[in-house]
Amino acid sequence: MKSLPYFCRGEVVRGFGRGSKELGIPTANFPVSVVDHLPADIDTGIYYGWACVGTGDVFEMVMSIGWNPYYKNTKKSMETHVIHTFNEDFYGEILNVVMVGYIRPERSYDSLEALIAAINNDIEESKLKLELPEHLKLKEDNFFTSVTSLSSAAPPTTASTSQTIMNGH
Ligand code: ADP
Ligand code: MG
């Protein structure tokens, strides 16, 4: 996918209440404004990359891009699981991510256990892939270090604009 790595940021909004947190795999949802900016070549499926909440540390992440039931599956949704244990929820904060690579397409599972096992495999695969030097260097990208000046005060529309600018590299 030629759009990778893909940088974007946006406010964390409430998801579909699918109970991801109860499965031990909470997913922070982006608003439609961020999803609408996705380049056309970004397929649905599972991605890996780096993420940081507000001005916090940068952690590994896995992201699922799928079809959004709220919009009768006409719009994509982007849900990020940050590979880190947070003490509190961070709804309303700015989530900054870089999608680095693609793991696999979406699929459905026969059981909850199979779904959880697949997600845990994705998490392990992300960690391994992100150890590559070319991926590690994205963790140090200006996109994350410049967050202090760009993030929390910026309204969602500005986030989308900066997203466009950030993808110049
Ligand atoms: P929702 O349906 O509202 O997205 P989830 O059960 O998926 O609910 O939980 C997502 C929320 O959990 C996020 O919006 C965030 O505030 C919180 N959260 C806590 N830890 C994490 C994490 N490691 N990764 C993603 N979200 C997390
Ligand atoms: Mg969620």
PDB file of C-alpha atoms and ligand atoms in Angstrom:
ATOM      1  CA  MET A   1       0.000   0.000   0.000  1.00  0.00           C
ATOM      2  CA  LYS A   2       1.702   3.152  -1.178  1.00  0.00           C
ATOM      3  CA  SER A   3       0.057   5.368   1.482  1.00  0.00           C
ATOM      4  CA  LEU A   4       1.969   3.614   4.279  1.00  0.00           C
ATOM      5  CA  PRO A   5       3.326   4.840   6.610  1.00  0.00           C
ATOM      6  CA  TYR A   6       0.197   6.876   7.222  1.00  0.00           C
ATOM      7  CA  PHE A   7       0.110   9.501  10.001  1.00  0.00           C
ATOM      8  CA  CYS A   8      -3.092  10.790  11.534  1.00  0.00           C
ATOM      9  CA  ARG A   9      -4.515  12.135  14.755  1.00  0.00           C
ATOM     10  CA  GLY A  10      -7.934  12.874  16.202  1.00  0.00           C
ATOM     11  CA  GLU A  11     -10.113  12.920  19.284  1.00  0.00           C
ATOM     12  CA  VAL A  12     -10.993   9.599  20.902  1.00  0.00           C
ATOM     13  CA  VAL A  13     -14.769   9.133  20.667  1.00  0.00           C
ATOM     14  CA  ARG A  14     -17.188   6.545  22.049  1.00  0.00           C
ATOM     15  CA  GLY A  15     -17.360   3.371  19.978  1.00  0.00           C
ATOM     16  CA  PHE A  16     -20.138   0.903  19.384  1.00  0.00           C
ATOM     17  CA  GLY A  17     -20.101  -0.493  22.896  1.00  0.00           C
ATOM     18  CA  ARG A  18     -19.125  -3.917  21.634  1.00  0.00           C
ATOM     19  CA  GLY A  19     -17.497  -4.554  24.946  1.00  0.00           C
ATOM     20  CA  SER A  20     -13.943  -4.748  23.641  1.00  0.00           C
ATOM     21  CA  LYS A  21     -12.708  -3.677  27.046  1.00  0.00           C
ATOM     22  CA  GLU A  22     -14.424  -6.649  28.664  1.00  0.00           C
ATOM     23  CA  LEU A  23     -12.420  -8.884  26.313  1.00  0.00           C
ATOM     24  CA  GLY A  24      -9.260  -7.235  27.598  1.00  0.00           C
ATOM     25  CA  ILE A  25      -8.692  -5.497  24.268  1.00  0.00           C
ATOM     26  CA  PRO A  26     -10.119  -1.947  24.438  1.00  0.00           C
ATOM     27  CA  THR A  27     -10.132  -0.095  21.105  1.00  0.00           C
ATOM     28  CA  ALA A  28     -10.036   3.698  20.928  1.00  0.00           C
ATOM     29  CA  ASN A  29     -12.277   4.944  18.131  1.00  0.00           C
ATOM     30  CA  PHE A  30     -11.573   7.869  15.809  1.00  0.00           C
ATOM     31  CA  PRO A  31     -14.364  10.208  14.669  1.00  0.00           C
ATOM     32  CA  VAL A  32     -15.724  10.056  11.127  1.00  0.00           C
ATOM     33  CA  SER A  33     -13.724  13.186  10.197  1.00  0.00           C
ATOM     34  CA  VAL A  34     -10.472  11.252  10.589  1.00  0.00           C
ATOM     35  CA  VAL A  35     -11.784   8.140   8.843  1.00  0.00           C
ATOM     36  CA  ASP A  36     -12.992  10.241   5.894  1.00  0.00           C
ATOM     37  CA  HIS A  37      -9.403  11.364   5.245  1.00  0.00           C
ATOM     38  CA  LEU A  38      -8.091   7.822   4.759  1.00  0.00           C
ATOM     39  CA  PRO A  39      -6.487   7.408   1.334  1.00  0.00           C
ATOM     40  CA  ALA A  40      -8.458   5.181  -1.039  1.00  0.00           C
ATOM     41  CA  ASP A  41      -5.770   2.482  -1.121  1.00  0.00           C
ATOM     42  CA  ILE A  42      -6.033   1.809   2.621  1.00  0.00           C
ATOM     43  CA  ASP A  43      -8.045  -1.425   2.737  1.00  0.00           C
ATOM     44  CA  THR A  44     -10.096  -2.737   5.615  1.00  0.00           C
ATOM     45  CA  GLY A  45      -8.197  -5.133   7.852  1.00  0.00           C
ATOM     46  CA  ILE A  46      -5.620  -5.119  10.617  1.00  0.00           C
ATOM     47  CA  TYR A  47      -2.657  -2.723  10.718  1.00  0.00           C
ATOM     48  CA  TYR A  48       0.261  -2.257  13.102  1.00  0.00           C
ATOM     49  CA  GLY A  49       2.118   0.884  14.065  1.00  0.00           C
ATOM     50  CA  TRP A  50       2.839   3.405  16.798  1.00  0.00           C
ATOM     51  CA  ALA A  51       0.451   5.471  18.919  1.00  0.00           C
ATOM     52  CA  CYS A  52       0.517   8.100  21.609  1.00  0.00           C
ATOM     53  CA  VAL A  53      -2.268   9.638  23.676  1.00  0.00           C
ATOM     54  CA  GLY A  54      -2.003  13.412  24.066  1.00  0.00           C
ATOM     55  CA  THR A  55       1.605  14.231  24.883  1.00  0.00           C
ATOM     56  CA  GLY A  56       2.273  10.807  26.433  1.00  0.00           C
ATOM     57  CA  ASP A  57       4.786   8.114  25.519  1.00  0.00           C
ATOM     58  CA  VAL A  58       4.718   6.362  22.153  1.00  0.00           C
ATOM     59  CA  PHE A  59       3.576   2.714  22.314  1.00  0.00           C
ATOM     60  CA  GLU A  60       3.051  -0.106  19.840  1.00  0.00           C
ATOM     61  CA  MET A  61      -0.471  -0.413  18.497  1.00  0.00           C
ATOM     62  CA  VAL A  62      -2.724  -2.601  16.373  1.00  0.00           C
ATOM     63  CA  MET A  63      -5.586  -1.021  14.463  1.00  0.00           C
ATOM     64  CA  SER A  64      -8.662  -2.515  12.911  1.00  0.00           C
ATOM     65  CA  ILE A  65     -10.245  -0.764   9.937  1.00  0.00           C
ATOM     66  CA  GLY A  66     -13.692  -2.125   9.286  1.00  0.00           C
ATOM     67  CA  TRP A  67     -17.185  -1.150   8.212  1.00  0.00           C
ATOM     68  CA  ASN A  68     -19.083   1.135  10.571  1.00  0.00           C
ATOM     69  CA  PRO A  69     -22.492  -0.263  11.565  1.00  0.00           C
ATOM     70  CA  TYR A  70     -23.698   3.222  12.613  1.00  0.00           C
ATOM     71  CA  TYR A  71     -23.487   4.330   8.999  1.00  0.00           C
ATOM     72  CA  LYS A  72     -25.075   1.174   7.590  1.00  0.00           C
ATOM     73  CA  ASN A  73     -21.593  -0.073   6.630  1.00  0.00           C
ATOM     74  CA  THR A  74     -21.114   2.745   4.121  1.00  0.00           C
ATOM     75  CA  LYS A  75     -18.254   4.308   6.112  1.00  0.00           C
ATOM     76  CA  LYS A  76     -15.126   2.789   7.532  1.00  0.00           C
ATOM     77  CA  SER A  77     -14.304   2.822  11.220  1.00  0.00           C
ATOM     78  CA  MET A  78     -10.804   2.977  12.732  1.00  0.00           C
ATOM     79  CA  GLU A  79     -10.242   1.342  16.124  1.00  0.00           C
ATOM     80  CA  THR A  80      -6.839   1.410  17.789  1.00  0.00           C
ATOM     81  CA  HIS A  81      -5.703  -0.903  20.552  1.00  0.00           C
ATOM     82  CA  VAL A  82      -2.668   0.673  22.209  1.00  0.00           C
ATOM     83  CA  ILE A  83      -0.331  -2.047  23.512  1.00  0.00           C
ATOM     84  CA  HIS A  84      -0.026  -0.603  26.982  1.00  0.00           C
ATOM     85  CA  THR A  85      -2.026  -0.759  30.213  1.00  0.00           C
ATOM     86  CA  PHE A  86      -3.491   2.655  31.030  1.00  0.00           C
ATOM     87  CA  ASN A  87      -4.778   3.553  34.473  1.00  0.00           C
ATOM     88  CA  GLU A  88      -7.726   5.476  33.054  1.00  0.00           C
ATOM     89  CA  ASP A  89      -9.836   5.844  29.932  1.00  0.00           C
ATOM     90  CA  PHE A  90      -8.853   8.642  27.589  1.00  0.00           C
ATOM     91  CA  TYR A  91     -12.053   9.586  25.794  1.00  0.00           C
ATOM     92  CA  GLY A  92     -11.835  13.173  24.501  1.00  0.00           C
ATOM     93  CA  GLU A  93      -8.041  13.123  24.307  1.00  0.00           C
ATOM     94  CA  ILE A  94      -6.068  13.336  21.069  1.00  0.00           C
ATOM     95  CA  LEU A  95      -4.791   9.997  19.804  1.00  0.00           C
ATOM     96  CA  ASN A  96      -1.789  10.279  17.479  1.00  0.00           C
ATOM     97  CA  VAL A  97      -0.976   7.263  15.320  1.00  0.00           C
ATOM     98  CA  VAL A  98       1.219   6.158  12.480  1.00  0.00           C
ATOM     99  CA  MET A  99       0.043   3.117  10.594  1.00  0.00           C
ATOM    100  CA  VAL A 100       3.203   1.343   9.524  1.00  0.00           C
ATOM    101  CA  GLY A 101       2.149  -1.935   7.930  1.00  0.00           C
ATOM    102  CA  TYR A 102      -0.697  -4.284   7.111  1.00  0.00           C
ATOM    103  CA  ILE A 103      -1.177  -7.629   8.862  1.00  0.00           C
ATOM    104  CA  ARG A 104      -4.274  -9.232   7.344  1.00  0.00           C
ATOM    105  CA  PRO A 105      -7.790  -8.682   6.038  1.00  0.00           C
ATOM    106  CA  GLU A 106     -10.815  -8.722   8.332  1.00  0.00           C
ATOM    107  CA  ARG A 107     -12.569 -12.006   8.900  1.00  0.00           C
ATOM    108  CA  SER A 108     -15.262 -13.431  11.114  1.00  0.00           C
ATOM    109  CA  TYR A 109     -14.738 -16.051  13.807  1.00  0.00           C
ATOM    110  CA  ASP A 110     -16.727 -19.035  15.000  1.00  0.00           C
ATOM    111  CA  SER A 111     -16.201 -18.238  18.649  1.00  0.00           C
ATOM    112  CA  LEU A 112     -15.139 -15.483  20.982  1.00  0.00           C
ATOM    113  CA  GLU A 113     -12.096 -17.547  21.932  1.00  0.00           C
ATOM    114  CA  ALA A 114     -11.012 -17.735  18.291  1.00  0.00           C
ATOM    115  CA  LEU A 115     -11.442 -13.962  17.931  1.00  0.00           C
ATOM    116  CA  ILE A 116      -9.402 -13.227  21.040  1.00  0.00           C
ATOM    117  CA  ALA A 117      -6.688 -15.668  19.945  1.00  0.00           C
ATOM    118  CA  ALA A 118      -6.488 -13.965  16.540  1.00  0.00           C
ATOM    119  CA  ILE A 119      -6.163 -10.518  18.125  1.00  0.00           C
ATOM    120  CA  ASN A 120      -3.457 -11.752  20.464  1.00  0.00           C
ATOM    121  CA  ASN A 121      -1.591 -13.137  17.425  1.00  0.00           C
ATOM    122  CA  ASP A 122      -1.914  -9.736  15.752  1.00  0.00           C
ATOM    123  CA  ILE A 123      -0.476  -8.078  18.853  1.00  0.00           C
ATOM    124  CA  GLU A 124       2.529 -10.442  18.870  1.00  0.00           C
ATOM    125  CA  GLU A 125       3.089  -9.969  15.148  1.00  0.00           C
ATOM    126  CA  SER A 126       2.966  -6.173  15.540  1.00  0.00           C
ATOM    127  CA  LYS A 127       5.579  -6.226  18.274  1.00  0.00           C
ATOM    128  CA  LEU A 128       7.906  -8.365  16.121  1.00  0.00           C
ATOM    129  CA  LYS A 129       7.469  -6.273  12.974  1.00  0.00           C
ATOM    130  CA  LEU A 130       7.961  -3.001  14.851  1.00  0.00           C
ATOM    131  CA  GLU A 131      11.432  -4.138  15.967  1.00  0.00           C
ATOM    132  CA  LEU A 132      12.733  -3.609  12.409  1.00  0.00           C
ATOM    133  CA  PRO A 133      15.021  -0.535  12.321  1.00  0.00           C
ATOM    134  CA  GLU A 134      12.992   1.112   9.532  1.00  0.00           C
ATOM    135  CA  HIS A 135       9.862   0.848  11.714  1.00  0.00           C
ATOM    136  CA  LEU A 136      11.579   1.773  14.973  1.00  0.00           C
ATOM    137  CA  LYS A 137      12.676   5.074  13.528  1.00  0.00           C
ATOM    138  CA  LEU A 138       9.051   6.105  12.988  1.00  0.00           C
ATOM    139  CA  LYS A 139       8.587   5.957  16.759  1.00  0.00           C
ATOM    140  CA  GLU A 140      10.963   8.926  16.981  1.00  0.00           C
ATOM    141  CA  ASP A 141       9.269  10.823  14.148  1.00  0.00           C
ATOM    142  CA  ASN A 142       8.645  14.580  14.493  1.00  0.00           C
ATOM    143  CA  PHE A 143       4.975  13.767  14.219  1.00  0.00           C
ATOM    144  CA  PHE A 144       5.082  12.518  17.820  1.00  0.00           C
ATOM    145  CA  THR A 145       7.632  14.961  19.235  1.00  0.00           C
ATOM    146  CA  SER A 146       5.766  17.984  17.849  1.00  0.00           C
ATOM    147  CA  VAL A 147       2.549  16.858  19.503  1.00  0.00           C
ATOM    148  CA  THR A 148       2.857  19.402  22.349  1.00  0.00           C
ATOM    149  CA  SER A 149       2.353  22.337  20.029  1.00  0.00           C
ATOM    150  CA  LEU A 150      -0.292  20.748  17.826  1.00  0.00           C
ATOM    151  CA  SER A 151      -2.477  18.469  19.848  1.00  0.00           C
ATOM    152  CA  SER A 152      -4.770  19.164  22.751  1.00  0.00           C
ATOM    153  CA  ALA A 153      -5.741  22.738  21.930  1.00  0.00           C
ATOM    154  CA  ALA A 154      -6.506  21.914  18.327  1.00  0.00           C
ATOM    155  CA  PRO A 155     -10.117  21.328  17.296  1.00  0.00           C
ATOM    156  CA  PRO A 156     -10.811  18.135  15.300  1.00  0.00           C
ATOM    157  CA  THR A 157     -10.858  20.007  11.976  1.00  0.00           C
ATOM    158  CA  THR A 158      -7.309  21.241  12.571  1.00  0.00           C
ATOM    159  CA  ALA A 159      -6.282  17.698  13.361  1.00  0.00           C
ATOM    160  CA  SER A 160      -7.485  16.638   9.928  1.00  0.00           C
ATOM    161  CA  THR A 161      -5.581  19.470   8.269  1.00  0.00           C
ATOM    162  CA  SER A 162      -2.346  18.644  10.032  1.00  0.00           C
ATOM    163  CA  GLN A 163      -2.915  15.043   9.064  1.00  0.00           C
ATOM    164  CA  THR A 164      -2.774  16.030   5.411  1.00  0.00           C
ATOM    165  CA  ILE A 165       0.409  18.016   5.975  1.00  0.00           C
ATOM    166  CA  MET A 166       2.059  15.259   8.003  1.00  0.00           C
ATOM    167  CA  ASN A 167       1.630  12.822   5.154  1.00  0.00           C
ATOM    168  CA  GLY A 168       3.938  14.767   2.933  1.00  0.00           C
ATOM    169  CA  HIS A 169       6.725  12.428   3.982  1.00  0.00           C
TER     170      HIS A 169
HETATM  171  P1  ADP B   1     -15.809   1.906  22.965  1.00  0.00           P
HETATM  172  O1  ADP B   1     -16.878   1.047  22.391  1.00  0.00           O
HETATM  173  O2  ADP B   1     -16.326   3.200  23.556  1.00  0.00           O
HETATM  174  O3  ADP B   1     -14.685   2.156  21.986  1.00  0.00           O
HETATM  175  P2  ADP B   1     -14.029   0.001  24.293  1.00  0.00           P
HETATM  176  O4  ADP B   1     -14.497  -1.108  25.179  1.00  0.00           O
HETATM  177  O5  ADP B   1     -13.488  -0.355  22.946  1.00  0.00           O
HETATM  178  O6  ADP B   1     -15.211   1.066  24.205  1.00  0.00           O
HETATM  179  O7  ADP B   1     -12.919   0.815  25.134  1.00  0.00           O
HETATM  180  C1  ADP B   1     -12.248   1.857  24.476  1.00  0.00           C
HETATM  181  C2  ADP B   1     -11.747   2.933  25.428  1.00  0.00           C
HETATM  182  O8  ADP B   1     -10.900   2.355  26.429  1.00  0.00           O
HETATM  183  C3  ADP B   1     -10.875   3.937  24.707  1.00  0.00           C
HETATM  184  O9  ADP B   1     -11.643   4.974  24.115  1.00  0.00           O
HETATM  185  C4  ADP B   1      -9.969   4.452  25.821  1.00  0.00           C
HETATM  186  O10 ADP B   1     -10.559   5.572  26.455  1.00  0.00           O
HETATM  187  C5  ADP B   1      -9.905   3.281  26.806  1.00  0.00           C
HETATM  188  N1  ADP B   1      -8.630   2.534  26.793  1.00  0.00           N
HETATM  189  C6  ADP B   1      -7.968   2.143  27.928  1.00  0.00           C
HETATM  190  N2  ADP B   1      -6.857   1.466  27.623  1.00  0.00           N
HETATM  191  C7  ADP B   1      -6.777   1.414  26.265  1.00  0.00           C
HETATM  192  C8  ADP B   1      -5.816   0.843  25.346  1.00  0.00           C
HETATM  193  N3  ADP B   1      -4.739   0.186  25.782  1.00  0.00           N
HETATM  194  N4  ADP B   1      -6.056   0.978  24.010  1.00  0.00           N
HETATM  195  C9  ADP B   1      -7.162   1.620  23.577  1.00  0.00           C
HETATM  196  N5  ADP B   1      -8.102   2.188  24.390  1.00  0.00           N
HETATM  197  C10 ADP B   1      -7.916   2.089  25.719  1.00  0.00           C
HETATM  198 MG    MG B   2     -13.723   0.607  20.869  1.00  0.00          MG
END
